[in-house]
Amino acid sequence: AQSVTQLDSQVPVFEEAPVELRCNYSSSVSVYLFWYVQYPNQGLQLLLKYLSGSTLVKGINGFEAEFNKSQTSFHLRKPSVHISDTAEYFCAVHNFGNEKLTFGTGTRLTIIP
Amino acid sequence: DVKVTQSSRYLVKRTGEKVFLECVQDMDHENMFWYRQDPGLGLRLIYFSYDVKMKEKGDIPEGYSVSREKKERFSLILESASTNQTSMYLCASSLVIEETQYFGPGTRLLVL
């Protein structure tokens, strides 16, 4: 069975500081990995995804993530956050051969002016 | 741009009522999904459908049913609403089942 762990439920960060949101997954087969963002009172939208190829993936709004197979991690990073990055971030994993996407419990990012 | 719309943003129902949540996508996607989102639990899959009239149970199907009579529309039905079904319900669609899912804005359901 696949599972996704987001270790931090809430992360407060000062504006213009860097941020890392952590995501670990468990799977015995190859995976596709995703980060979704949910702005207040909205649905989720795709931030970035890893399907294959380069392990460093760049997404929208200056975010990037690195797939680390040996550590089964897919941490999300941004070098300098903005007030508009205030949102909830969800990591998700899709196992090959499984029809379902499994989501983590989410990390609420709060930007402090 | 893919657009997924949900029939209501907010809904208030009474215990025991039959509730219909509608979802429509405009990009001819084969796959459609219903999730519920609760604080601290993330998104949990209720049902999904990979074709018209086809449905598969997700992780928490109890108390719910679905209907997909047309490709663009996927309905979630609460047969007899209960207070523990108070939640945010999100619909999504995707072209390929293992690829990007596109989400609607969500329906916040309160069952009294």
Short mmCIF file of C-alpha atoms in Angstrom, two decimals:
data_model
loop_
_atom_site.label_atom_id
_atom_site.label_comp_id
_atom_site.label_asym_id
_atom_site.label_seq_id
_atom_site.Cartn_x
_atom_site.Cartn_y
_atom_site.Cartn_z
CA ALA A 1 0.00 0.00 0.00
CA GLN A 2 1.17 3.51 -0.72
CA SER A 3 1.20 6.29 1.85
CA VAL A 4 2.32 9.89 2.03
CA THR A 5 3.64 11.71 5.09
CA GLN A 6 3.81 15.46 5.39
CA LEU A 7 5.70 15.96 8.60
CA ASP A 8 4.66 19.55 9.28
CA SER A 9 1.01 20.51 9.55
CA GLN A 10 1.83 24.22 9.82
CA VAL A 11 4.89 26.21 8.72
CA PRO A 12 5.22 29.95 9.53
CA VAL A 13 7.86 31.78 7.49
CA PHE A 14 8.89 35.42 7.26
CA GLU A 15 8.34 37.13 3.94
CA GLU A 16 11.34 36.82 1.57
CA ALA A 17 12.80 33.95 3.62
CA PRO A 18 13.34 30.49 2.08
CA VAL A 19 10.98 27.61 2.82
CA GLU A 20 11.05 23.83 2.57
CA LEU A 21 7.91 21.72 2.92
CA ARG A 22 8.69 18.08 3.55
CA CYS A 23 7.07 15.04 1.95
CA ASN A 24 7.97 11.38 2.35
CA TYR A 25 6.23 8.46 0.74
CA SER A 26 6.24 4.71 1.02
CA SER A 27 5.95 2.50 -2.02
CA SER A 28 7.43 -0.72 -3.30
CA VAL A 29 7.03 0.22 -6.95
CA SER A 30 7.76 3.17 -9.20
CA VAL A 31 5.80 6.33 -8.53
CA TYR A 32 4.62 9.58 -9.94
CA LEU A 33 4.79 12.47 -7.46
CA PHE A 34 2.81 15.69 -7.28
CA TRP A 35 2.53 18.87 -5.25
CA TYR A 36 -0.82 20.67 -5.27
CA VAL A 37 -1.63 24.06 -3.75
CA GLN A 38 -4.95 25.19 -2.32
CA TYR A 39 -5.44 28.93 -1.89
CA PRO A 40 -8.11 30.07 0.60
CA ASN A 41 -11.66 29.18 -0.51
CA GLN A 42 -10.48 27.50 -3.71
CA GLY A 43 -9.97 24.02 -5.09
CA LEU A 44 -6.55 22.46 -5.58
CA GLN A 45 -4.28 23.29 -8.49
CA LEU A 46 -1.12 21.59 -9.67
CA LEU A 47 2.13 23.20 -8.54
CA LEU A 48 4.54 20.68 -10.07
CA LYS A 49 4.96 16.99 -10.82
CA TYR A 50 7.63 14.34 -11.24
CA LEU A 51 6.93 11.61 -13.78
CA SER A 52 10.43 10.68 -14.96
CA GLY A 53 13.74 12.20 -16.02
CA SER A 54 15.50 14.93 -14.07
CA THR A 55 14.97 14.60 -10.34
CA LEU A 56 14.81 18.39 -9.90
CA VAL A 57 11.42 19.62 -10.99
CA LYS A 58 10.45 23.26 -11.41
CA GLY A 59 6.88 24.42 -11.00
CA ILE A 60 4.79 27.55 -11.03
CA ASN A 61 5.37 30.62 -8.84
CA GLY A 62 9.08 29.87 -8.30
CA PHE A 63 8.62 26.55 -6.50
CA GLU A 64 10.78 23.50 -7.13
CA ALA A 65 11.01 19.99 -5.72
CA GLU A 66 13.61 17.24 -5.75
CA PHE A 67 12.81 13.57 -6.06
CA ASN A 68 15.12 11.47 -3.88
CA LYS A 69 14.49 7.80 -4.52
CA SER A 70 16.85 6.47 -1.84
CA GLN A 71 15.20 8.61 0.84
CA THR A 72 11.71 8.28 -0.68
CA SER A 73 11.25 12.02 -0.40
CA PHE A 74 9.89 14.80 -2.58
CA HIS A 75 10.47 18.03 -0.64
CA LEU A 76 9.13 21.33 -1.95
CA ARG A 77 11.29 24.46 -1.82
CA LYS A 78 11.16 28.14 -2.63
CA PRO A 79 14.15 30.47 -2.12
CA SER A 80 12.11 33.55 -1.22
CA VAL A 81 8.43 33.47 -0.24
CA HIS A 82 5.81 36.12 -0.80
CA ILE A 83 2.60 36.94 1.02
CA SER A 84 0.67 35.46 -1.90
CA ASP A 85 2.19 32.03 -1.16
CA THR A 86 -0.06 31.73 1.90
CA ALA A 87 -1.96 28.51 1.18
CA GLU A 88 -2.21 24.83 2.02
CA TYR A 89 0.15 22.51 0.16
CA PHE A 90 -0.55 18.86 -0.53
CA CYS A 91 1.91 16.19 -1.60
CA ALA A 92 0.44 13.25 -3.55
CA VAL A 93 1.77 9.96 -4.90
CA HIS A 94 0.55 7.66 -7.63
CA ASN A 95 1.89 4.10 -7.70
CA PHE A 96 2.31 2.34 -11.01
CA GLY A 97 -0.47 -0.17 -11.35
CA ASN A 98 -2.72 1.62 -8.88
CA GLU A 99 -5.60 3.73 -10.12
CA LYS A 100 -5.68 6.01 -7.10
CA LEU A 101 -3.80 9.12 -6.10
CA THR A 102 -2.92 9.20 -2.39
CA PHE A 103 -2.69 12.60 -0.73
CA GLY A 104 -0.79 13.69 2.33
CA THR A 105 -2.55 15.51 5.14
CA GLY A 106 -1.36 18.92 3.95
CA THR A 107 0.95 21.68 5.21
CA ARG A 108 -0.46 25.12 5.90
CA LEU A 109 2.12 27.75 4.92
CA THR A 110 1.71 31.11 6.65
CA ILE A 111 3.81 34.05 5.53
CA ILE A 112 4.64 36.61 8.20
CA PRO A 113 5.08 40.18 6.89
CA ASP B 1 -7.95 25.74 -19.81
CA VAL B 2 -9.67 22.86 -18.09
CA LYS B 3 -12.72 23.91 -16.17
CA VAL B 4 -14.35 21.81 -13.48
CA THR B 5 -17.48 23.26 -11.97
CA GLN B 6 -19.49 22.16 -8.95
CA SER B 7 -23.17 22.92 -8.56
CA SER B 8 -22.97 24.66 -5.19
CA ARG B 9 -20.26 26.35 -3.12
CA TYR B 10 -22.22 26.03 0.12
CA LEU B 11 -25.03 23.68 1.07
CA VAL B 12 -26.98 23.18 4.29
CA LYS B 13 -29.05 20.01 4.69
CA ARG B 14 -30.87 18.20 7.47
CA THR B 15 -30.06 14.74 8.78
CA GLY B 16 -31.78 12.05 6.71
CA GLU B 17 -32.14 14.15 3.57
CA LYS B 18 -30.97 12.84 0.20
CA VAL B 19 -28.24 15.12 -1.14
CA PHE B 20 -27.00 15.48 -4.69
CA LEU B 21 -23.65 17.11 -5.51
CA GLU B 22 -23.04 17.73 -9.19
CA CYS B 23 -19.74 18.10 -11.03
CA VAL B 24 -19.19 19.02 -14.67
CA GLN B 25 -15.92 19.15 -16.64
CA ASP B 26 -15.50 20.66 -20.07
CA MET B 27 -12.33 18.97 -21.35
CA ASP B 28 -13.62 15.56 -22.44
CA HIS B 29 -11.69 13.83 -19.64
CA GLU B 30 -12.23 10.11 -19.20
CA ASN B 31 -11.65 10.05 -15.45
CA MET B 32 -13.56 11.83 -12.70
CA PHE B 33 -13.15 11.71 -8.93
CA TRP B 34 -14.94 12.69 -5.74
CA TYR B 35 -12.95 13.48 -2.60
CA ARG B 36 -13.82 14.78 0.81
CA GLN B 37 -11.44 17.11 2.60
CA ASP B 38 -11.31 17.33 6.39
CA PRO B 39 -8.83 19.24 8.58
CA GLY B 40 -5.85 17.09 9.50
CA LEU B 41 -6.93 14.26 7.21
CA GLY B 42 -6.13 15.73 3.81
CA LEU B 43 -8.12 14.49 0.82
CA ARG B 44 -9.73 11.08 0.89
CA LEU B 45 -11.11 9.42 -2.23
CA ILE B 46 -14.80 8.50 -2.09
CA TYR B 47 -15.44 7.19 -5.63
CA PHE B 48 -13.98 7.55 -9.07
CA SER B 49 -15.12 6.78 -12.59
CA TYR B 50 -12.99 5.97 -15.64
CA ASP B 51 -15.82 5.89 -18.17
CA VAL B 52 -19.52 6.55 -18.57
CA LYS B 53 -21.60 4.29 -16.31
CA MET B 54 -18.43 2.90 -14.73
CA LYS B 55 -17.53 3.49 -11.08
CA GLU B 56 -14.98 2.28 -8.60
CA LYS B 57 -14.96 2.58 -4.83
CA GLY B 58 -12.31 4.72 -3.26
CA ASP B 59 -11.12 4.61 0.32
CA ILE B 60 -14.31 5.81 2.05
CA PRO B 61 -17.38 4.89 -0.06
CA GLU B 62 -19.73 4.07 2.84
CA GLY B 63 -22.82 6.27 2.89
CA TYR B 64 -22.22 7.55 -0.64
CA SER B 65 -23.13 6.54 -4.17
CA VAL B 66 -22.29 8.04 -7.57
CA SER B 67 -23.74 8.34 -11.02
CA ARG B 68 -22.08 8.99 -14.36
CA GLU B 69 -24.63 8.98 -17.17
CA LYS B 70 -22.70 11.42 -19.38
CA LYS B 71 -18.97 11.78 -19.85
CA GLU B 72 -18.83 15.36 -18.61
CA ARG B 73 -20.95 14.91 -15.48
CA PHE B 74 -20.25 13.00 -12.27
CA SER B 75 -22.73 13.14 -9.41
CA LEU B 76 -22.18 12.28 -5.77
CA ILE B 77 -25.23 11.17 -3.80
CA LEU B 78 -25.61 11.05 -0.06
CA GLU B 79 -28.50 8.61 0.34
CA SER B 80 -29.36 9.72 3.88
CA ALA B 81 -27.20 12.59 5.08
CA SER B 82 -25.66 12.34 8.52
CA THR B 83 -23.81 14.90 10.63
CA ASN B 84 -20.51 13.07 10.13
CA GLN B 85 -20.78 13.83 6.42
CA THR B 86 -20.33 17.53 7.12
CA SER B 87 -17.23 18.30 5.08
CA MET B 88 -15.71 19.95 2.01
CA TYR B 89 -16.36 17.91 -1.14
CA LEU B 90 -14.00 18.26 -4.09
CA CYS B 91 -14.52 16.96 -7.59
CA ALA B 92 -11.64 16.40 -10.02
CA SER B 93 -11.06 15.13 -13.52
CA SER B 94 -8.07 13.84 -15.48
CA LEU B 95 -7.31 12.78 -19.03
CA VAL B 96 -5.09 9.89 -18.00
CA ILE B 97 -5.74 8.23 -14.67
CA GLU B 98 -2.17 8.52 -13.41
CA GLU B 99 -1.69 12.10 -14.53
CA THR B 100 -2.63 15.59 -13.40
CA GLN B 101 -6.03 16.01 -11.80
CA TYR B 102 -7.98 19.24 -12.26
CA PHE B 103 -10.14 20.27 -9.34
CA GLY B 104 -13.38 22.16 -8.95
CA PRO B 105 -13.76 24.91 -6.30
CA GLY B 106 -15.39 22.56 -3.80
CA THR B 107 -18.77 22.33 -2.06
CA ARG B 108 -18.86 22.97 1.66
CA LEU B 109 -21.69 20.81 3.04
CA LEU B 110 -23.16 21.29 6.50
CA VAL B 111 -25.53 18.59 7.76
CA LEU B 112 -27.62 19.65 10.74
#
